[in-house]
mmCIF file of C-alpha atoms in Angstrom:
data_model
loop_
_atom_site.group_PDB
_atom_site.id
_atom_site.type_symbol
_atom_site.label_atom_id
_atom_site.label_comp_id
_atom_site.label_asym_id
_atom_site.label_seq_id
_atom_site.Cartn_x
_atom_site.Cartn_y
_atom_site.Cartn_z
ATOM 1 C CA MET A 179 151.692 140.117 25.537
ATOM 2 C CA SER A 180 152.541 137.518 23.062
ATOM 3 C CA TYR A 181 151.185 133.659 23.695
ATOM 4 C CA GLY A 182 151.664 130.594 21.948
ATOM 5 C CA TYR A 183 147.942 130.466 20.509
ATOM 6 C CA PRO A 184 147.245 133.347 18.443
ATOM 7 C CA GLY A 185 144.226 135.029 18.463
ATOM 8 C CA GLN A 186 143.399 132.312 21.526
ATOM 9 C CA GLY A 187 145.096 133.990 24.992
ATOM 10 C CA PRO A 188 147.634 132.615 26.927
ATOM 11 C CA PRO A 189 148.202 128.672 27.243
ATOM 12 C CA PRO A 190 147.385 127.019 30.225
ATOM 13 C CA GLY A 191 150.140 126.475 31.962
ATOM 14 C CA GLY A 192 151.708 129.725 30.298
ATOM 15 C CA GLN A 193 153.548 132.603 32.498
ATOM 16 C CA TRP A 194 152.044 133.789 35.801
ATOM 17 C CA PHE A 195 152.216 136.851 37.233
ATOM 18 C CA PRO A 196 151.201 137.280 41.092
ATOM 19 C CA PRO A 197 149.335 140.442 41.173
ATOM 20 C CA GLU A 198 150.022 142.795 43.798
ATOM 21 C CA GLY A 199 147.392 142.348 47.117
ATOM 22 C CA SER A 200 146.615 138.790 47.704
ATOM 23 C CA GLY A 201 145.072 136.034 45.858
ATOM 24 C CA TYR A 202 148.525 135.387 43.405
ATOM 25 C CA TYR A 203 146.615 132.117 41.449
ATOM 26 C CA GLN A 204 145.773 130.635 38.460
ATOM 27 C CA GLY A 205 144.806 128.062 36.434
ATOM 28 C CA PHE A 206 142.732 126.506 33.325
ATOM 29 C CA GLN A 207 139.788 125.077 33.117
ATOM 30 C CA GLN A 208 138.144 123.666 29.879
ATOM 31 C CA ALA A 209 134.237 124.414 28.996
ATOM 32 C CA PRO A 210 132.681 122.889 25.966
ATOM 33 C CA ASN A 211 132.063 124.536 22.753
ATOM 34 C CA ALA A 212 134.776 126.873 22.886
ATOM 35 C CA PRO A 213 138.227 127.940 21.412
ATOM 36 C CA TYR A 214 141.411 126.342 23.309
ATOM 37 C CA PRO A 215 142.251 127.526 25.721
ATOM 38 C CA GLN A 216 139.387 130.254 26.810
ATOM 39 C CA PHE A 217 138.474 132.054 29.391
ATOM 40 C CA GLN A 218 135.595 132.623 31.439
ATOM 41 C CA GLN A 219 133.930 134.653 34.205
ATOM 42 C CA TRP A 220 133.316 133.236 37.897
ATOM 43 C CA PRO A 221 129.948 134.581 39.346
ATOM 44 C CA THR A 222 130.609 137.435 41.561
ATOM 45 C CA GLY A 223 130.810 136.577 44.963
ATOM 46 C CA ALA A 224 131.432 133.147 44.608
ATOM 47 C CA PRO A 225 133.349 130.762 46.464
ATOM 48 C CA THR A 226 137.514 130.736 45.412
ATOM 49 C CA GLN A 227 137.320 128.967 42.474
ATOM 50 C CA SER A 228 141.190 128.104 40.204
ATOM 51 C CA PRO A 229 141.209 131.550 38.212
ATOM 52 C CA LEU A 230 141.906 131.241 34.214
ATOM 53 C CA PRO A 231 144.950 132.876 32.735
ATOM 54 C CA GLY A 232 144.190 136.669 32.865
ATOM 55 C CA GLN A 233 142.563 137.046 35.870
ATOM 56 C CA ILE A 234 143.175 138.603 39.184
ATOM 57 C CA TYR A 235 141.700 136.395 42.374
ATOM 58 C CA THR A 236 139.655 138.285 43.703
ATOM 59 C CA PRO A 237 138.356 136.766 47.579
ATOM 60 C CA PRO A 238 134.086 136.052 48.110
ATOM 61 C CA SER A 239 132.892 138.749 49.856
ATOM 62 C CA PRO A 240 132.653 138.249 53.851
ATOM 63 C CA ASN A 241 128.803 138.257 53.745
ATOM 64 C CA TRP A 242 128.875 135.570 50.994
ATOM 65 C CA GLU A 243 126.990 132.976 52.042
ATOM 66 C CA GLY A 244 127.350 129.581 50.128
ATOM 67 C CA VAL A 245 126.843 125.984 50.468
ATOM 68 C CA ARG A 246 129.673 124.608 51.843
ATOM 69 C CA THR A 247 129.126 121.394 50.496
ATOM 70 C CA TYR A 248 129.704 120.354 46.478
ATOM 71 C CA ASP A 249 128.181 117.497 44.731
ATOM 72 C CA PRO A 250 129.961 114.511 42.904
ATOM 73 C CA GLU A 251 130.480 115.199 39.391
ATOM 74 C CA PRO A 252 128.657 113.008 36.892
ATOM 75 C CA PRO A 253 130.152 110.769 34.856
ATOM 76 C CA SER A 254 131.179 110.937 31.324
ATOM 77 C CA VAL A 255 128.692 110.335 28.597
ATOM 78 C CA GLY A 256 128.812 106.210 28.672
ATOM 79 C CA TYR A 257 129.569 105.434 32.105
ATOM 80 C CA ALA A 258 126.453 105.853 33.818
ATOM 81 C CA LEU A 259 125.595 102.481 34.792
ATOM 82 C CA ASP A 260 121.789 103.273 35.729
ATOM 83 C CA GLY A 261 121.139 105.712 32.687
ATOM 84 C CA PRO A 262 118.082 104.953 30.287
ATOM 85 C CA PRO A 263 118.233 102.439 27.615
ATOM 86 C CA PRO A 264 119.468 102.731 24.858
ATOM 87 C CA PRO A 265 117.356 104.493 21.659
ATOM 88 C CA PHE A 266 116.404 102.349 19.113
ATOM 89 C CA MET A 267 118.831 102.450 15.827
ATOM 90 C CA ALA A 268 117.063 100.620 12.882
ATOM 91 C CA VAL A 269 118.468 102.161 9.714
ATOM 92 C CA GLU A 270 122.090 101.851 11.189
ATOM 93 C CA ALA A 271 121.557 98.499 11.923
ATOM 94 C CA SER A 272 119.544 97.705 8.629
ATOM 95 C CA GLU A 273 122.950 99.488 6.597
ATOM 96 C CA LEU A 274 125.348 97.553 8.740
ATOM 97 C CA ARG A 275 124.142 94.537 7.619
ATOM 98 C CA LYS A 276 123.418 95.018 4.014
ATOM 99 C CA ALA A 277 126.915 96.272 4.028
ATOM 100 C CA MET A 278 128.184 92.745 5.628
ATOM 101 C CA LYS A 279 125.935 90.401 3.954
ATOM 102 C CA GLY A 280 125.956 87.917 0.755
ATOM 103 C CA ILE A 281 129.638 88.148 -0.660
ATOM 104 C CA GLY A 282 132.072 91.109 -0.337
ATOM 105 C CA THR A 283 131.968 93.919 2.858
ATOM 106 C CA ASN A 284 131.303 97.611 2.021
ATOM 107 C CA GLU A 285 133.843 98.885 4.470
ATOM 108 C CA SER A 286 133.422 102.599 3.621
ATOM 109 C CA VAL A 287 129.646 102.031 5.317
ATOM 110 C CA LEU A 288 131.349 100.576 8.524
ATOM 111 C CA ILE A 289 133.538 103.322 9.005
ATOM 112 C CA ALA A 290 130.869 105.891 7.976
ATOM 113 C CA ILE A 291 128.208 104.666 10.479
ATOM 114 C CA LEU A 292 130.325 103.178 13.533
ATOM 115 C CA SER A 293 132.302 106.613 13.712
ATOM 116 C CA ARG A 294 130.165 108.823 13.708
ATOM 117 C CA LEU A 295 127.784 106.951 16.831
ATOM 118 C CA GLY A 296 128.131 108.682 20.264
ATOM 119 C CA PRO A 297 128.477 105.694 23.145
ATOM 120 C CA ILE A 298 124.874 105.990 23.592
ATOM 121 C CA GLU A 299 124.265 105.401 20.057
ATOM 122 C CA MET A 300 126.405 102.664 19.931
ATOM 123 C CA GLU A 301 125.097 100.835 22.436
ATOM 124 C CA GLY A 302 122.018 101.270 20.572
ATOM 125 C CA VAL A 303 122.425 100.258 17.332
ATOM 126 C CA LYS A 304 124.477 97.164 19.033
ATOM 127 C CA THR A 305 120.831 96.186 20.644
ATOM 128 C CA THR A 306 118.777 97.158 17.603
ATOM 129 C CA TYR A 307 121.081 95.153 15.105
ATOM 130 C CA LYS A 308 120.187 91.655 17.674
ATOM 131 C CA ALA A 309 116.540 92.343 17.570
ATOM 132 C CA GLN A 310 115.968 93.224 13.848
ATOM 133 C CA HIS A 311 118.676 90.406 12.562
ATOM 134 C CA LYS A 312 119.106 87.811 15.558
ATOM 135 C CA ARG A 313 122.631 88.456 14.688
ATOM 136 C CA ASP A 314 125.667 90.287 16.826
ATOM 137 C CA LEU A 315 127.170 93.085 15.558
ATOM 138 C CA VAL A 316 130.757 92.230 17.002
ATOM 139 C CA ARG A 317 131.193 89.062 15.612
ATOM 140 C CA ASP A 318 130.101 90.136 12.318
ATOM 141 C CA VAL A 319 132.325 92.706 11.760
ATOM 142 C CA HIS A 320 135.426 90.312 13.154
ATOM 143 C CA SER A 321 133.903 87.965 10.776
ATOM 144 C CA GLU A 322 134.146 90.364 8.027
ATOM 145 C CA THR A 323 137.420 92.728 8.896
ATOM 146 C CA SER A 324 140.794 91.817 9.570
ATOM 147 C CA GLY A 325 144.228 93.499 11.251
ATOM 148 C CA LYS A 326 144.336 96.950 12.257
ATOM 149 C CA PHE A 327 140.988 98.134 10.304
ATOM 150 C CA ARG A 328 139.186 95.605 12.849
ATOM 151 C CA GLU A 329 140.977 96.650 15.846
ATOM 152 C CA CYS A 330 139.778 100.008 15.462
ATOM 153 C CA LEU A 331 136.519 99.117 14.505
ATOM 154 C CA GLU A 332 136.232 96.723 17.475
ATOM 155 C CA SER A 333 137.276 99.447 19.793
ATOM 156 C CA LEU A 334 134.485 101.801 18.513
ATOM 157 C CA LEU A 335 131.913 98.856 18.601
ATOM 158 C CA ARG A 336 133.257 98.359 22.459
ATOM 159 C CA GLY A 337 132.083 102.040 23.455
ATOM 160 C CA PRO A 338 134.144 104.155 26.323
ATOM 161 C CA LEU A 339 133.593 101.690 29.286
ATOM 162 C CA ASP A 340 134.242 98.206 28.074
ATOM 163 C CA GLU A 341 137.361 99.682 25.571
ATOM 164 C CA ASP A 342 138.825 100.808 29.227
ATOM 165 C CA CYS A 343 138.472 97.745 30.659
ATOM 166 C CA GLN A 344 139.411 95.413 27.733
ATOM 167 C CA ASN A 345 142.528 97.879 28.104
ATOM 168 C CA VAL A 346 143.172 97.529 31.758
ATOM 169 C CA TYR A 347 142.277 93.722 31.309
ATOM 170 C CA GLN A 348 145.486 93.734 28.431
ATOM 171 C CA ALA A 349 148.408 95.776 30.195
ATOM 172 C CA ILE A 350 148.183 93.569 33.105
ATOM 173 C CA LYS A 351 147.786 90.056 31.305
ATOM 174 C CA GLY A 352 150.296 87.895 31.023
ATOM 175 C CA LEU A 353 154.072 89.123 31.481
ATOM 176 C CA GLY A 354 155.324 92.818 32.416
ATOM 177 C CA THR A 355 152.810 95.342 32.664
ATOM 178 C CA LYS A 356 151.902 98.153 29.739
ATOM 179 C CA ASN A 357 152.942 100.490 32.115
ATOM 180 C CA SER A 358 151.164 103.503 29.589
ATOM 181 C CA THR A 359 147.709 101.776 28.920
ATOM 182 C CA LEU A 360 147.612 101.711 32.787
ATOM 183 C CA ASN A 361 148.321 105.723 32.675
ATOM 184 C CA ASP A 362 146.349 106.489 29.587
ATOM 185 C CA ILE A 363 143.120 104.405 31.692
ATOM 186 C CA LEU A 364 143.332 105.255 34.891
ATOM 187 C CA LEU A 365 145.157 108.491 35.261
ATOM 188 C CA GLY A 366 143.040 111.991 35.229
ATOM 189 C CA ARG A 367 139.535 110.387 35.495
ATOM 190 C CA LYS A 368 136.432 111.442 37.198
ATOM 191 C CA ASN A 369 135.786 109.834 40.306
ATOM 192 C CA ALA A 370 131.886 108.547 38.993
ATOM 193 C CA ASP A 371 134.506 107.322 35.868
ATOM 194 C CA MET A 372 137.085 105.403 38.000
ATOM 195 C CA ASN A 373 133.718 103.933 40.068
ATOM 196 C CA ALA A 374 132.395 102.573 36.466
ATOM 197 C CA ILE A 375 135.315 101.083 34.867
ATOM 198 C CA LYS A 376 135.794 99.022 38.374
ATOM 199 C CA HIS A 377 132.526 97.827 38.275
ATOM 200 C CA ARG A 378 132.273 97.009 34.764
ATOM 201 C CA PHE A 379 135.485 95.273 35.027
ATOM 202 C CA HIS A 380 134.116 92.831 37.703
ATOM 203 C CA GLN A 381 131.250 92.239 36.119
ATOM 204 C CA ILE A 382 133.453 91.234 32.436
ATOM 205 C CA TYR A 383 135.899 90.017 34.432
ATOM 206 C CA HIS A 384 135.033 88.663 37.666
ATOM 207 C CA LYS A 385 138.075 89.827 38.729
ATOM 208 C CA SER A 386 138.432 93.043 41.918
ATOM 209 C CA MET A 387 139.989 95.763 38.748
ATOM 210 C CA GLU A 388 142.243 96.998 42.006
ATOM 211 C CA TYR A 389 143.637 93.778 43.243
ATOM 212 C CA GLU A 390 144.720 92.710 39.869
ATOM 213 C CA VAL A 391 146.212 95.824 39.336
ATOM 214 C CA LYS A 392 147.918 96.204 42.348
ATOM 215 C CA SER A 393 149.016 92.443 42.112
ATOM 216 C CA ASP A 394 151.151 93.549 38.347
ATOM 217 C CA LEU A 395 152.650 96.999 39.997
ATOM 218 C CA SER A 396 155.814 97.342 42.097
ATOM 219 C CA LEU A 397 155.530 98.451 45.497
ATOM 220 C CA LYS A 398 155.872 102.150 45.376
ATOM 221 C CA THR A 399 154.034 102.464 41.860
ATOM 222 C CA GLU A 400 151.343 100.063 43.291
ATOM 223 C CA ARG A 401 150.377 102.212 46.315
ATOM 224 C CA LEU A 402 150.426 104.879 44.100
ATOM 225 C CA PHE A 403 147.525 103.368 41.827
ATOM 226 C CA GLU A 404 145.833 102.175 44.876
ATOM 227 C CA MET A 405 145.166 105.860 46.478
ATOM 228 C CA ILE A 406 144.006 106.322 42.420
ATOM 229 C CA MET A 407 141.717 103.734 42.164
ATOM 230 C CA THR A 408 139.771 104.766 45.051
ATOM 231 C CA ALA A 409 138.165 107.034 43.338
ATOM 232 C CA SER A 410 138.633 109.809 46.155
ATOM 233 C CA ARG A 411 139.827 113.026 44.322
ATOM 234 C CA ARG A 412 137.919 116.242 45.510
ATOM 235 C CA PRO A 413 135.498 116.997 42.644
ATOM 236 C CA GLU A 414 136.141 120.265 40.283
ATOM 237 C CA THR A 415 133.849 122.544 41.923
ATOM 238 C CA THR A 416 135.869 122.595 45.308
ATOM 239 C CA PRO A 417 136.996 125.940 46.177
ATOM 240 C CA ILE A 418 140.804 126.924 46.159
ATOM 241 C CA ASN A 419 141.949 127.648 49.758
ATOM 242 C CA HIS A 420 145.338 129.798 49.911
ATOM 243 C CA GLN A 421 146.083 127.678 53.135
ATOM 244 C CA GLU A 422 145.806 124.402 52.258
ATOM 245 C CA ILE A 423 147.773 125.366 48.683
ATOM 246 C CA GLU A 424 150.562 126.749 50.587
ATOM 247 C CA ALA A 425 150.933 123.949 53.045
ATOM 248 C CA ASP A 426 150.716 121.668 49.934
ATOM 249 C CA VAL A 427 153.644 123.572 48.440
ATOM 250 C CA ARG A 428 155.430 123.200 51.762
ATOM 251 C CA THR A 429 154.994 119.264 51.922
ATOM 252 C CA ILE A 430 155.907 118.661 48.460
ATOM 253 C CA ALA A 431 159.563 120.995 48.905
ATOM 254 C CA HIS A 432 160.440 119.349 52.732
ATOM 255 C CA ALA A 433 159.381 115.760 50.795
ATOM 256 C CA THR A 434 161.836 116.394 47.955
ATOM 257 C CA GLU A 435 164.829 118.163 50.038
ATOM 258 C CA GLY A 436 167.502 116.112 51.248
ATOM 259 C CA HIS A 437 168.463 112.505 49.972
ATOM 260 C CA ASP A 438 165.565 110.554 50.223
ATOM 261 C CA THR A 439 162.274 111.595 49.065
ATOM 262 C CA ASP A 440 158.438 111.059 50.652
ATOM 263 C CA LYS A 441 156.917 109.521 47.681
ATOM 264 C CA PHE A 442 153.974 109.061 49.540
ATOM 265 C CA VAL A 443 153.086 112.017 50.787
ATOM 266 C CA ILE A 444 153.839 113.453 47.118
ATOM 267 C CA CYS A 445 151.234 110.624 45.663
ATOM 268 C CA ASP A 446 148.776 111.877 48.517
ATOM 269 C CA ILE A 447 148.732 115.198 47.108
ATOM 270 C CA PHE A 448 148.364 113.951 43.362
ATOM 271 C CA ALA A 449 146.053 111.597 43.580
ATOM 272 C CA HIS A 450 143.818 113.407 46.125
ATOM 273 C CA ARG A 451 143.991 116.859 44.726
ATOM 274 C CA SER A 452 141.128 117.886 42.313
ATOM 275 C CA GLU A 453 142.645 119.241 38.721
ATOM 276 C CA GLY A 454 142.051 122.778 39.814
ATOM 277 C CA GLN A 455 143.716 122.476 42.942
ATOM 278 C CA LEU A 456 146.781 120.713 40.796
ATOM 279 C CA ARG A 457 147.213 123.499 38.527
ATOM 280 C CA THR A 458 147.222 126.139 41.361
ATOM 281 C CA ILE A 459 149.850 123.847 43.218
ATOM 282 C CA ALA A 460 152.063 124.011 40.220
ATOM 283 C CA GLN A 461 151.910 127.612 39.805
ATOM 284 C CA ALA A 462 152.325 128.148 43.678
ATOM 285 C CA TYR A 463 155.305 126.025 43.466
ATOM 286 C CA GLN A 464 156.787 127.553 40.969
ATOM 287 C CA HIS A 465 156.568 131.024 42.132
ATOM 288 C CA HIS A 466 158.180 130.081 46.072
ATOM 289 C CA HIS A 467 161.046 127.709 44.315
ATOM 290 C CA GLY A 468 161.860 128.841 41.219
ATOM 291 C CA ARG A 469 161.433 126.162 38.910
ATOM 292 C CA THR A 470 158.376 123.978 38.264
ATOM 293 C CA LEU A 471 156.929 121.526 39.722
ATOM 294 C CA GLN A 472 157.571 119.612 36.724
ATOM 295 C CA GLN A 473 161.063 119.581 36.867
ATOM 296 C CA CYS A 474 160.839 118.875 40.876
ATOM 297 C CA ILE A 475 158.821 115.491 40.114
ATOM 298 C CA SER A 476 161.589 114.555 37.367
ATOM 299 C CA ALA A 477 164.574 115.393 39.559
ATOM 300 C CA ASN A 478 162.959 113.184 42.191
ATOM 301 C CA PHE A 479 160.700 110.378 40.632
ATOM 302 C CA PHE A 480 161.955 107.484 38.174
ATOM 303 C CA GLY A 481 160.614 104.861 36.483
ATOM 304 C CA HIS A 482 156.847 104.389 35.863
ATOM 305 C CA MET A 483 155.797 106.493 39.029
ATOM 306 C CA LYS A 484 157.775 109.680 37.370
ATOM 307 C CA ASP A 485 156.232 108.671 34.203
ATOM 308 C CA ALA A 486 152.674 108.874 35.842
ATOM 309 C CA LEU A 487 152.851 111.841 38.330
ATOM 310 C CA LEU A 488 154.175 113.773 35.031
ATOM 311 C CA TYR A 489 151.093 112.609 33.501
ATOM 312 C CA MET A 490 148.448 113.668 36.398
ATOM 313 C CA LEU A 491 150.161 117.105 36.179
ATOM 314 C CA GLN A 492 150.173 117.862 32.931
ATOM 315 C CA HIS A 493 146.896 116.667 32.752
ATOM 316 C CA ALA A 494 145.295 119.140 34.977
ATOM 317 C CA GLU A 495 147.661 121.889 33.933
ATOM 318 C CA ASP A 496 146.813 121.125 30.068
ATOM 319 C CA PRO A 497 145.188 118.214 28.901
ATOM 320 C CA ALA A 498 144.838 118.916 25.164
ATOM 321 C CA LYS A 499 148.503 119.417 25.044
ATOM 322 C CA LEU A 500 148.629 116.101 26.693
ATOM 323 C CA ASP A 501 146.231 114.488 24.440
ATOM 324 C CA ALA A 502 148.686 115.942 21.439
ATOM 325 C CA ASP A 503 151.532 114.676 23.442
ATOM 326 C CA MET A 504 150.275 111.265 23.530
ATOM 327 C CA ILE A 505 149.182 110.709 19.932
ATOM 328 C CA HIS A 506 152.375 112.006 18.392
ATOM 329 C CA ASP A 507 154.169 109.667 20.964
ATOM 330 C CA ALA A 508 152.143 106.495 19.245
ATOM 331 C CA ILE A 509 153.189 107.990 15.489
ATOM 332 C CA GLU A 510 156.769 109.564 15.861
ATOM 333 C CA GLY A 511 159.694 107.635 15.411
ATOM 334 C CA ILE A 512 160.666 104.184 13.156
ATOM 335 C CA GLY A 513 157.452 102.472 13.283
ATOM 336 C CA THR A 514 153.778 103.178 14.779
ATOM 337 C CA ARG A 515 152.576 102.142 18.058
ATOM 338 C CA ASP A 516 149.202 100.940 16.414
ATOM 339 C CA ALA A 517 147.479 99.601 19.650
ATOM 340 C CA ALA A 518 148.330 103.306 21.471
ATOM 341 C CA LEU A 519 147.570 105.096 18.190
ATOM 342 C CA ILE A 520 143.802 103.135 18.146
ATOM 343 C CA ARG A 521 143.526 103.520 22.071
ATOM 344 C CA ARG A 522 144.256 106.998 21.996
ATOM 345 C CA ILE A 523 142.505 108.170 19.084
ATOM 346 C CA VAL A 524 139.011 106.582 19.883
ATOM 347 C CA ALA A 525 139.112 107.618 23.582
ATOM 348 C CA ILE A 526 139.266 111.459 22.302
ATOM 349 C CA HIS A 527 136.581 110.698 19.530
ATOM 350 C CA TRP A 528 133.998 109.971 22.376
ATOM 351 C CA ASN A 529 134.308 113.597 23.316
ATOM 352 C CA PRO A 530 133.929 116.158 20.660
ATOM 353 C CA ASP A 531 134.623 119.010 22.632
ATOM 354 C CA ARG A 532 137.942 117.293 23.485
ATOM 355 C CA LEU A 533 138.652 116.507 19.787
ATOM 356 C CA HIS A 534 138.737 119.925 19.106
ATOM 357 C CA GLN A 535 141.205 121.001 21.717
ATOM 358 C CA CYS A 536 143.096 118.280 20.862
ATOM 359 C CA LYS A 537 143.419 119.141 17.272
ATOM 360 C CA ALA A 538 144.601 122.952 17.948
ATOM 361 C CA ALA A 539 147.003 121.805 20.501
ATOM 362 C CA TYR A 540 148.641 119.181 17.549
ATOM 363 C CA TYR A 541 148.275 121.893 15.307
ATOM 364 C CA HIS A 542 150.019 124.082 17.156
ATOM 365 C CA TYR A 543 152.523 122.633 18.564
ATOM 366 C CA TYR A 544 153.406 119.796 15.751
ATOM 367 C CA HIS A 545 152.696 122.409 13.417
ATOM 368 C CA ARG A 546 150.821 120.002 11.070
ATOM 369 C CA HIS A 547 146.924 119.076 11.492
ATOM 370 C CA LEU A 548 146.171 116.050 12.943
ATOM 371 C CA ALA A 549 144.698 113.736 10.072
ATOM 372 C CA ASP A 550 147.926 114.733 7.944
ATOM 373 C CA ALA A 551 149.698 113.239 10.870
ATOM 374 C CA VAL A 552 147.497 110.108 11.070
ATOM 375 C CA ARG A 553 147.605 109.991 7.351
ATOM 376 C CA SER A 554 151.355 109.756 6.607
ATOM 377 C CA GLU A 555 151.445 106.927 9.389
ATOM 378 C CA THR A 556 148.513 104.602 8.437
ATOM 379 C CA ARG A 557 146.918 102.947 5.509
ATOM 380 C CA GLY A 558 143.836 101.239 3.574
ATOM 381 C CA ASP A 559 140.457 101.010 5.730
ATOM 382 C CA TYR A 560 142.819 100.912 8.832
ATOM 383 C CA CYS A 561 143.562 104.693 7.739
ATOM 384 C CA LYS A 562 140.050 105.685 6.788
ATOM 385 C CA THR A 563 138.899 104.874 9.863
ATOM 386 C CA LEU A 564 141.179 106.913 12.102
ATOM 387 C CA LEU A 565 140.640 110.033 10.032
ATOM 388 C CA ALA A 566 136.374 109.734 10.383
ATOM 389 C CA CYS A 567 137.172 109.396 14.283
ATOM 390 C CA ILE A 568 139.003 112.322 14.338
ATOM 391 C CA GLY A 569 136.984 114.391 11.521
ATOM 392 C CA GLY A 570 139.433 114.096 8.536
ATOM 393 C CA THR A 571 138.302 114.158 5.037
ATOM 394 C CA VAL A 572 137.769 110.168 3.554
ATOM 395 C CA THR A 573 137.230 109.671 -0.022
ATOM 396 C CA GLY A 574 134.327 107.852 -0.650
ATOM 397 C CA VAL A 575 133.002 108.192 2.705
ATOM 398 C CA SER A 576 130.521 110.840 4.131
ATOM 399 C CA ILE A 577 131.095 111.942 7.609
ATOM 400 C CA SER A 578 128.934 114.199 8.744
#
């Protein structure tokens, strides 16, 4: 059978065939250092997981005695609230100071260093710069740069956690709510990351993020985000239970029948199921009802709630395609939505595996390299910084 990713197997969310017998569930799971998408075999006799494309579900053996509790997922890199102290980054701190000292600024050095640091190293270079030079790196960069170039560098300097907090604050500040920003930051997150964002938001702004976000949303969407911000999703280690999947499919079907849609029961499923469970629910729904779950949501919801539910569903079914779509959305049409482009590329660049998958998906769906798309829509040092973040070639800048 031919699939859209040559030589890489079927795409997540691709065709699904219920095999004879029991257990007709398929799903998709990302894994580090693997082509996009990839295949994986579950251990023999392990609890039922969300199978991968091309696999036939095999129930665990009757004598399997596994652990029935599941450890919470650890936070992503840069989101640990009690991690070890950041490393001492003497060379990088000295190079950065040299690049901004005296008349003029060596922008190429700023780009080369700040675009290649991971979250922990970024904290290390900021503390080292302060210790060595008695100066604040963020303030120095701010005073030596301008425009979108400055915004991009400052997003990098904040690191993923503080950048998330900044984006949430900006999304709800003043009149109106930037719904797409809230979706980017708060949807599809690990429980540990969500808890870290809430904690850090309170540290920075001395306010409850949950209260501030809910106060800025309409009643029904407020309830959805309230569920999401409780950080009570099931972890990805949760086994797939056929009875639960079938019950959730029936609940969704019943809630969307007739004239009135019971929005809250669907929100509850989306906010609390693991992504593996959501993938399986989507495939089982299509099997039973002859249309996709995405079509069901699109037909029964509107506005921000529809966008949020579709975002969560696509994040579960194909997160790399979602990343590619979000970047394309920021640059397509007349004018570039620079704030969204910076936010999305900087967020993706912190995770090399996520970046690799996004670039592959972008090329597949939009028939051009991500670097070429960025280069065509941006200019100058701003362009060079984004290209450095995604590993593109930047003249005069060495990117490792």
